[in-house]
Amino acid sequence: MILSFLVYIFFNSSTNQFQFVQEHYNVQLFDIYLGVDGISIYFVLLTTIIMPIALLSNWNSIKENVKFYLNTILLLETLLLACFLVSDILLFYIFFESILPPLFLLIGLFGSSNKVRASYYFFLYTVWGSLFLLLAILAMYSIMGTTDFDALFKTNFDYTSQLILFGAIFLAFAVKTPTIFLNNWLLKAHVESPLGGSIILAGIVLKLSLYGIFRLILPVLPKATLDLTFIVYTIGVITIIYASFSTLRTVDVKELIAYSSVSHAAVYLIGAFSNTIQGIEGSITLGLAHGFVSSGLFICAGGILYDRSGTRMIYLYRGIAQLMPLFSILFFILSLGNCGAPLTLNFIGEFMSLYGMVEKLPFLGVLGSTSIVFSAAYTIYMFNRITFGGSFTKFFEENIFDTTKREFTLLFILVLFTVILGIYPSLILDTLHYSVVNLIYSY
């Protein structure tokens, strides 16, 4: 984490080139180049912030195979960082797929009652989707004879090839986002996963598709991207509406946060395809904001509340503010972030994403903007029902305790990033701007 912040401090935002490049020639078949640019640096920062929080969130709940659990989390962090650091499309795919076995074991060994079924759902869905990405990469290599990012950025594929490659790559990332009809695995994985697994899934893994769009679709397949934007927007809007209505009807607080993640992911997916500077910057900002807020909400729901009450049913909670005032304050700020309220990073990301959406396709942009209303509705319902709603029920013991120092520290860190970056978004946007401008004008 300290190294990633040092990289950010010494990063030169006036260029779109990879910086701090490390060359490794002693790997068989590959010359590995690791580096960061104005886009990947934020995903690296997000990973190094969220992973220690995910590790510490299960401090008391994981009692068996603790060493294996720790090694799995650290292996996941290494593979995720490699995804964001490599400058080769084939190596990106290798690390992209290498994340699946550790997550499969994390869910299958440390999850809830239906953990095995959930782990297989997650593994099969994502492997099936990634096969199309592998075929697209092999096709690119057969045409160009290289898998280097810089070489591919300068390549001009013919229109038919771009359409085919776009369809294959977008399908793989649509599974990871996930979009409508491809999101069954996410709900099962979130509900059955241990708390640390849910945090990693929502906070980082779902951002791999967003990062992949900026690496493999926008700069490499510009003509297909411009012509197929309407289809992407339609899928995104349907996903927003479907996920929002599903969220409104759920009674499981962890399911509610999972469906909320699908809705927010659809918003930053649409922003990424807006072909506007504001939309793309907003999609990255919203991705970072969602990583902080969703992680905090999962700690609140799957960690603090579930550890104390043994249930995730919203209708069983009532009057928690009387018993846990400190928790209620932190939960309130995170809920505001999930709503996209002003002075939070989510507000900046959603506003810029929706601006780019409306500017590109006004009608679908207006429909997509309903996510603001829906997110406010289900988040306010969740917060009000849990923290207020009268006196606490007999289901809870009167001596239920407030957040511990560990829980408070984890939540406070996430709240701090959400609020500080919401008040001073220039800390992100200034470094991001030059890389996004170059990405736009490379179309």
Coordinates of C-alpha atoms in Angstrom, one line a residue:
M1 CA 0.0 0.0 0.0
I2 CA 2.8 2.4 0.9
L3 CA 4.6 1.7 -2.4
S4 CA 1.4 2.3 -4.4
F5 CA 1.0 5.7 -2.7
L6 CA 4.6 6.6 -3.4
V7 CA 4.0 5.7 -7.1
Y8 CA 1.0 8.0 -7.1
I9 CA 2.9 10.8 -5.5
F10 CA 5.8 10.6 -8.0
F11 CA 3.6 9.9 -11.0
N12 CA 3.9 12.3 -13.9
S13 CA 0.3 13.1 -15.0
S14 CA 1.4 15.1 -18.1
T15 CA 2.0 11.9 -20.2
N16 CA 0.0 8.9 -21.2
Q17 CA 3.0 6.6 -21.4
F18 CA 3.6 3.7 -18.9
Q19 CA 5.8 4.8 -16.1
F20 CA 7.9 3.0 -13.5
V21 CA 8.4 0.3 -16.0
Q22 CA 10.1 -2.9 -14.8
E23 CA 11.5 -5.3 -17.4
H24 CA 11.8 -9.1 -16.7
Y25 CA 13.5 -11.1 -19.4
N26 CA 14.2 -14.3 -17.5
V27 CA 10.7 -15.7 -17.9
Q28 CA 10.4 -18.4 -20.5
L29 CA 8.4 -17.4 -23.6
F30 CA 7.6 -13.9 -22.3
D31 CA 9.3 -10.6 -21.8
I32 CA 7.2 -9.2 -18.9
Y33 CA 6.9 -5.4 -18.7
L34 CA 5.2 -4.0 -15.6
G35 CA 4.2 -0.4 -15.4
V36 CA 1.3 2.1 -14.7
D37 CA -0.3 4.9 -16.6
G38 CA -2.9 7.5 -15.6
I39 CA -5.7 4.9 -15.7
S40 CA -4.2 1.8 -14.2
I41 CA -2.6 3.7 -11.2
Y42 CA -6.1 4.1 -9.6
F43 CA -7.0 0.5 -9.9
V44 CA -3.6 -0.4 -8.3
L45 CA -4.4 2.0 -5.5
L46 CA -7.9 0.6 -5.1
T47 CA -6.5 -2.9 -4.9
T48 CA -3.8 -2.1 -2.3
I49 CA -6.4 -0.3 -0.1
I50 CA -9.2 -2.9 -0.3
M51 CA -7.1 -6.1 0.1
P52 CA -5.8 -5.4 3.6
I53 CA -9.4 -4.4 4.6
A54 CA -10.7 -7.6 3.2
L55 CA -8.0 -9.5 5.1
L56 CA -8.8 -7.8 8.4
S57 CA -12.6 -8.0 8.0
N58 CA -12.7 -11.7 8.8
W59 CA -10.5 -11.4 11.8
N60 CA -12.9 -13.3 14.1
S61 CA -15.1 -15.3 11.7
I62 CA -12.4 -17.5 10.1
K63 CA -11.3 -20.0 12.7
E64 CA -10.1 -23.0 10.6
N65 CA -7.4 -23.1 7.9
V66 CA -6.5 -19.5 8.8
K67 CA -3.0 -19.8 7.2
F68 CA -4.6 -21.1 3.9
Y69 CA -7.1 -18.2 4.0
L70 CA -4.3 -15.6 4.4
N71 CA -2.2 -17.1 1.6
T72 CA -5.3 -17.2 -0.7
I73 CA -6.0 -13.5 -0.1
L74 CA -2.3 -12.5 -0.6
L75 CA -2.2 -14.6 -3.8
L76 CA -5.3 -12.9 -5.0
E77 CA -3.8 -9.5 -4.4
T78 CA -0.7 -10.4 -6.4
L79 CA -2.7 -11.6 -9.3
L80 CA -5.0 -8.6 -9.3
L81 CA -2.0 -6.2 -9.2
A82 CA -0.5 -8.1 -12.1
C83 CA -3.6 -7.6 -14.2
F84 CA -3.4 -3.9 -13.7
L85 CA 0.4 -3.7 -14.3
V86 CA 1.1 -5.9 -17.3
S87 CA 1.4 -4.3 -20.7
D88 CA 0.7 -7.4 -22.8
I89 CA -2.7 -8.5 -23.7
L90 CA -2.0 -12.3 -23.4
L91 CA -0.4 -11.8 -20.0
F92 CA -3.5 -9.8 -19.0
Y93 CA -5.7 -12.7 -19.9
I94 CA -3.5 -15.2 -18.0
F95 CA -3.6 -13.2 -14.8
F96 CA -7.3 -12.4 -15.5
E97 CA -8.1 -16.1 -15.5
S98 CA -5.6 -16.9 -12.7
I99 CA -7.9 -15.1 -10.3
L100 CA -10.6 -17.7 -10.6
P101 CA -9.1 -20.7 -8.8
P102 CA -8.2 -18.7 -5.6
L103 CA -11.7 -17.1 -5.5
F104 CA -13.3 -20.5 -6.2
L105 CA -11.4 -21.9 -3.2
L106 CA -12.3 -18.9 -1.1
I107 CA -16.0 -19.2 -1.7
G108 CA -16.0 -23.1 -1.7
L109 CA -14.1 -23.6 1.5
F110 CA -15.0 -20.5 3.7
G111 CA -18.5 -19.7 2.5
S112 CA -22.0 -20.3 3.9
S113 CA -24.3 -23.3 3.6
N114 CA -24.6 -23.3 -0.2
K115 CA -20.9 -22.4 -0.8
V116 CA -20.1 -25.3 -3.2
R117 CA -23.0 -24.5 -5.5
A118 CA -22.1 -20.8 -5.5
S119 CA -18.4 -21.5 -6.2
Y120 CA -19.3 -23.6 -9.2
Y121 CA -21.7 -21.0 -10.5
F122 CA -19.0 -18.4 -10.3
F123 CA -16.3 -20.5 -11.8
L124 CA -18.3 -21.9 -14.8
Y125 CA -19.9 -18.6 -15.7
T126 CA -16.7 -16.7 -15.7
V127 CA -14.6 -19.4 -17.5
W128 CA -17.3 -19.7 -20.2
G129 CA -17.2 -15.9 -20.8
S130 CA -13.4 -15.8 -20.8
L131 CA -13.2 -18.3 -23.6
F132 CA -14.4 -15.7 -26.0
L133 CA -11.8 -13.3 -24.7
L134 CA -9.1 -16.0 -25.4
L135 CA -10.4 -16.5 -28.9
A136 CA -10.3 -12.7 -29.6
I137 CA -6.7 -12.5 -28.3
L138 CA -5.6 -15.4 -30.5
A139 CA -7.3 -13.7 -33.5
M140 CA -5.5 -10.5 -32.8
Y141 CA -2.2 -12.3 -32.5
S142 CA -2.8 -14.2 -35.8
I143 CA -3.5 -10.8 -37.6
M144 CA -0.7 -8.7 -36.0
G145 CA 1.8 -11.2 -34.7
T146 CA 2.1 -9.4 -31.4
T147 CA 0.1 -9.1 -28.1
D148 CA 1.9 -5.9 -26.9
F149 CA -0.5 -3.1 -25.8
D150 CA 1.4 -0.3 -27.5
A151 CA 1.6 -2.2 -30.8
L152 CA -2.1 -3.0 -30.7
F153 CA -3.1 0.6 -30.0
K154 CA -1.5 1.6 -33.3
T155 CA -3.2 -1.2 -35.2
N156 CA -6.0 -0.5 -37.6
F157 CA -8.2 -3.7 -37.9
D158 CA -10.7 -3.9 -40.7
Y159 CA -14.3 -3.2 -39.9
T160 CA -15.5 -6.8 -40.0
S161 CA -12.7 -7.9 -37.7
Q162 CA -13.5 -5.1 -35.3
L163 CA -17.1 -6.2 -35.1
I164 CA -16.3 -9.8 -34.4
L165 CA -13.5 -9.0 -31.9
F166 CA -15.8 -6.5 -30.1
G167 CA -18.6 -9.1 -29.7
A168 CA -16.2 -11.6 -28.2
I169 CA -14.4 -9.3 -25.9
F170 CA -17.5 -7.5 -24.7
L171 CA -19.3 -10.8 -24.0
A172 CA -16.4 -11.8 -21.7
F173 CA -16.5 -8.4 -19.9
A174 CA -20.3 -8.5 -19.7
V175 CA -20.1 -11.6 -17.6
K176 CA -17.6 -10.0 -15.3
T177 CA -19.5 -6.7 -15.0
P178 CA -22.1 -8.4 -14.9
T179 CA -25.0 -7.4 -17.1
I180 CA -28.6 -8.6 -17.5
F181 CA -28.9 -12.4 -18.2
L182 CA -25.3 -12.9 -17.1
N183 CA -25.5 -11.9 -13.4
N184 CA -26.8 -15.1 -11.8
W185 CA -23.4 -16.1 -10.5
L186 CA -22.8 -12.7 -8.8
L187 CA -25.8 -13.0 -6.4
K188 CA -25.0 -16.5 -5.4
A189 CA -21.3 -15.7 -5.0
H190 CA -21.9 -12.7 -2.8
V191 CA -24.5 -14.3 -0.6
E192 CA -22.5 -17.5 0.1
S193 CA -19.0 -15.9 0.1
P194 CA -17.2 -15.1 3.3
L195 CA -17.0 -11.4 4.1
G196 CA -13.5 -11.0 2.7
G197 CA -14.6 -12.7 -0.6
S198 CA -17.6 -10.4 -1.0
I199 CA -15.4 -7.3 -0.4
I200 CA -12.9 -8.5 -3.0
L201 CA -15.6 -9.4 -5.5
A202 CA -17.5 -6.1 -5.3
G203 CA -14.5 -3.8 -4.6
I204 CA -11.9 -5.1 -7.2
V205 CA -12.9 -8.1 -9.3
L206 CA -15.9 -6.3 -10.9
K207 CA -13.6 -3.5 -11.9
L208 CA -11.5 -5.8 -14.1
S209 CA -14.1 -5.5 -16.8
L210 CA -14.0 -1.7 -16.7
Y211 CA -10.2 -1.7 -16.9
G212 CA -10.4 -4.3 -19.7
I213 CA -12.7 -2.0 -21.7
F214 CA -10.1 0.8 -21.6
R215 CA -7.3 -1.5 -22.6
L216 CA -8.8 -3.9 -25.2
I217 CA -11.9 -2.2 -26.6
L218 CA -11.8 1.6 -26.8
P219 CA -8.3 2.1 -28.2
V220 CA -8.1 -1.1 -30.3
L221 CA -11.7 -1.3 -31.8
P222 CA -12.8 2.3 -32.2
K223 CA -15.1 1.9 -35.3
A224 CA -17.0 -1.0 -33.8
T225 CA -17.3 0.8 -30.5
L226 CA -18.9 3.9 -32.0
D227 CA -21.3 1.8 -34.1
L228 CA -22.3 -0.6 -31.3
T229 CA -22.7 2.0 -28.6
F230 CA -26.5 1.9 -28.9
I231 CA -26.6 -1.8 -28.2
V232 CA -24.3 -1.4 -25.1
Y233 CA -26.4 1.4 -23.8
T234 CA -29.6 -0.6 -24.3
I235 CA -28.1 -3.6 -22.4
G236 CA -26.9 -1.2 -19.7
V237 CA -30.2 0.6 -19.2
I238 CA -32.1 -2.8 -19.0
T239 CA -29.6 -4.0 -16.4
I240 CA -30.0 -0.8 -14.3
I241 CA -33.8 -1.1 -14.3
Y242 CA -33.8 -4.9 -13.7
A243 CA -31.3 -4.7 -10.9
S244 CA -33.0 -1.8 -9.3
F245 CA -36.4 -3.5 -9.2
S246 CA -34.8 -6.7 -7.9
T247 CA -33.1 -4.7 -5.2
L248 CA -36.4 -3.1 -4.2
R249 CA -38.0 -6.5 -3.5
T250 CA -35.2 -8.2 -1.7
V251 CA -35.3 -8.8 2.1
D252 CA -31.7 -10.0 2.5
V253 CA -29.4 -7.1 3.2
K254 CA -26.4 -8.8 1.5
E255 CA -28.6 -9.5 -1.6
L256 CA -29.6 -5.9 -1.6
I257 CA -26.0 -4.7 -1.7
A258 CA -25.2 -7.3 -4.4
Y259 CA -28.0 -6.2 -6.7
S260 CA -27.0 -2.6 -6.0
S261 CA -23.5 -3.4 -7.2
V262 CA -25.0 -4.7 -10.5
S263 CA -26.9 -1.4 -11.0
H264 CA -23.9 0.8 -10.3
A265 CA -21.7 -1.4 -12.5
A266 CA -24.1 -0.8 -15.4
V267 CA -23.9 2.9 -14.9
Y268 CA -20.1 3.0 -15.1
L269 CA -20.2 0.6 -18.0
I270 CA -22.4 3.0 -20.0
G271 CA -20.2 5.9 -19.0
A272 CA -17.1 4.1 -20.3
F273 CA -18.8 3.9 -23.8
S274 CA -20.0 7.5 -23.9
N275 CA -17.0 8.6 -26.0
T276 CA -16.8 11.8 -23.9
I277 CA -14.1 12.9 -21.5
Q278 CA -16.6 13.5 -18.7
G279 CA -18.3 10.1 -19.2
I280 CA -15.0 8.1 -19.2
E281 CA -13.6 10.0 -16.2
G282 CA -16.9 9.5 -14.4
S283 CA -16.9 5.8 -15.0
I284 CA -13.5 5.4 -13.5
T285 CA -14.4 7.6 -10.6
L286 CA -17.6 5.7 -10.0
G287 CA -15.7 2.4 -10.2
L288 CA -13.4 3.6 -7.4
A289 CA -16.2 5.1 -5.4
H290 CA -18.2 1.9 -5.6
G291 CA -15.2 -0.1 -4.5
F292 CA -15.0 1.9 -1.3
V293 CA -18.7 2.1 -0.5
S294 CA -19.7 -1.5 -1.4
S295 CA -16.8 -2.8 0.7
G296 CA -18.0 -0.7 3.6
L297 CA -21.6 -1.8 3.2
F298 CA -20.6 -5.4 3.1
I299 CA -18.6 -5.0 6.3
C300 CA -21.7 -3.4 7.9
A301 CA -24.1 -6.1 6.7
G302 CA -22.1 -9.3 6.4
G303 CA -19.7 -8.5 9.2
I304 CA -20.9 -6.3 12.0
L305 CA -24.7 -7.0 11.9
Y306 CA -24.5 -10.6 10.9
D307 CA -21.8 -11.4 13.5
R308 CA -24.0 -9.9 16.3
S309 CA -27.5 -11.1 15.2
G310 CA -26.9 -14.2 13.1
T311 CA -29.4 -13.0 10.4
R312 CA -29.3 -10.9 7.2
M313 CA -33.1 -10.4 7.0
I314 CA -33.9 -6.7 6.9
Y315 CA -37.4 -7.1 8.4
L316 CA -35.8 -8.6 11.6
Y317 CA -33.8 -5.4 12.3
R318 CA -35.2 -2.4 14.0
G319 CA -33.9 0.4 16.2
I320 CA -30.2 -0.5 15.9
A321 CA -29.3 3.3 16.3
Q322 CA -30.3 2.9 20.0
L323 CA -27.8 0.1 20.5
M324 CA -25.1 1.0 18.1
P325 CA -24.9 4.8 17.6
L326 CA -21.3 4.9 16.2
F327 CA -22.1 2.1 13.8
S328 CA -25.2 4.0 12.7
I329 CA -23.3 7.1 11.8
L330 CA -20.7 5.3 9.7
F331 CA -23.5 3.2 8.1
F332 CA -25.4 6.5 7.3
I333 CA -22.4 8.0 5.5
L334 CA -21.9 4.9 3.4
S335 CA -25.6 4.8 2.6
L336 CA -25.4 8.4 1.4
G337 CA -22.5 7.3 -0.8
N338 CA -24.5 4.4 -2.2
C339 CA -27.3 6.9 -3.0
G340 CA -24.8 9.2 -4.9
A341 CA -25.4 12.1 -2.5
P342 CA -23.4 15.3 -2.9
L343 CA -20.0 15.5 -1.1
T344 CA -19.4 11.8 -1.8
L345 CA -17.1 10.4 -4.5
N346 CA -20.1 8.4 -5.8
F347 CA -21.9 11.7 -6.6
I348 CA -19.0 12.9 -8.8
G349 CA -18.8 9.6 -10.6
E350 CA -22.5 9.1 -11.2
F351 CA -23.0 12.7 -12.3
M352 CA -20.2 12.6 -14.8
S353 CA -21.1 9.2 -16.1
L354 CA -24.8 10.2 -16.6
Y355 CA -23.7 13.4 -18.2
G356 CA -21.7 11.5 -20.8
M357 CA -24.6 9.1 -21.2
V358 CA -27.2 11.9 -21.9
E359 CA -24.8 13.7 -24.2
K360 CA -24.3 10.6 -26.3
L361 CA -27.8 9.2 -26.5
P362 CA -30.3 11.5 -24.7
F363 CA -33.3 9.2 -24.5
L364 CA -31.4 6.2 -23.1
G365 CA -29.4 8.5 -21.0
V366 CA -32.6 9.8 -19.3
L367 CA -33.8 6.2 -18.7
G368 CA -30.4 5.3 -17.3
S369 CA -30.6 8.3 -14.9
T370 CA -33.5 6.6 -13.1
S371 CA -30.7 4.7 -11.3
I372 CA -30.4 7.8 -9.0
V373 CA -34.1 7.5 -8.0
F374 CA -33.9 3.8 -7.5
S375 CA -30.7 3.8 -5.6
A376 CA -32.1 6.4 -3.2
A377 CA -35.2 4.4 -2.7
Y378 CA -33.7 1.0 -1.8
T379 CA -30.8 2.5 0.2
I380 CA -33.0 4.7 2.3
Y381 CA -35.3 1.8 2.9
M382 CA -32.4 -0.4 4.0
F383 CA -30.9 2.3 6.3
N384 CA -34.2 3.4 7.8
R385 CA -35.5 -0.1 8.4
I386 CA -32.2 -1.2 10.1
T387 CA -31.3 1.8 12.2
F388 CA -34.7 3.2 13.1
G389 CA -38.2 1.7 12.6
G390 CA -39.0 1.8 16.3
S391 CA -37.4 0.1 19.3
F392 CA -35.1 -2.9 18.7
T393 CA -36.9 -6.2 18.6
K394 CA -36.6 -9.1 21.1
F395 CA -34.6 -10.9 18.5
F396 CA -31.6 -8.9 19.7
E397 CA -30.0 -9.0 23.1
E398 CA -30.0 -5.7 25.0
N399 CA -26.3 -5.9 25.6
I400 CA -25.4 -6.0 21.9
F401 CA -22.2 -3.9 21.5
D402 CA -21.2 -1.1 19.2
T403 CA -18.3 -1.3 16.7
T404 CA -15.0 -2.6 18.0
K405 CA -11.8 -0.6 17.3
R406 CA -10.9 -2.9 14.4
E407 CA -14.4 -2.5 12.8
F408 CA -14.4 1.2 13.4
T409 CA -11.0 1.6 11.8
L410 CA -11.9 -0.4 8.7
L411 CA -15.2 1.6 8.2
F412 CA -13.6 4.9 8.9
I413 CA -10.9 4.4 6.3
L414 CA -13.5 3.7 3.6
V415 CA -15.7 6.6 4.8
L416 CA -12.6 8.9 4.7
F417 CA -11.7 8.1 1.1
T418 CA -15.4 8.4 0.0
V419 CA -15.8 11.9 1.6
I420 CA -12.3 13.4 1.1
L421 CA -12.3 12.4 -2.6
G422 CA -15.9 13.6 -2.9
I423 CA -14.9 17.0 -1.7
Y424 CA -11.6 17.2 -3.6
P425 CA -12.2 15.1 -6.7
S426 CA -9.3 16.9 -8.4
L427 CA -7.0 14.4 -6.6
I428 CA -8.3 11.9 -9.1
L429 CA -9.4 13.9 -12.1
D430 CA -6.2 15.9 -12.6
T431 CA -4.0 12.8 -12.9
L432 CA -6.7 11.0 -14.9
H433 CA -7.4 13.8 -17.4
Y434 CA -4.5 13.5 -19.8
S435 CA -4.7 9.8 -20.2
V436 CA -8.5 10.0 -20.9
V437 CA -8.0 12.8 -23.4
N438 CA -5.4 10.6 -25.3
L439 CA -7.8 7.7 -25.1
I440 CA -10.6 9.7 -26.6
Y441 CA -8.5 11.1 -29.5
S442 CA -7.0 7.7 -30.3
Y443 CA -10.4 6.6 -31.7

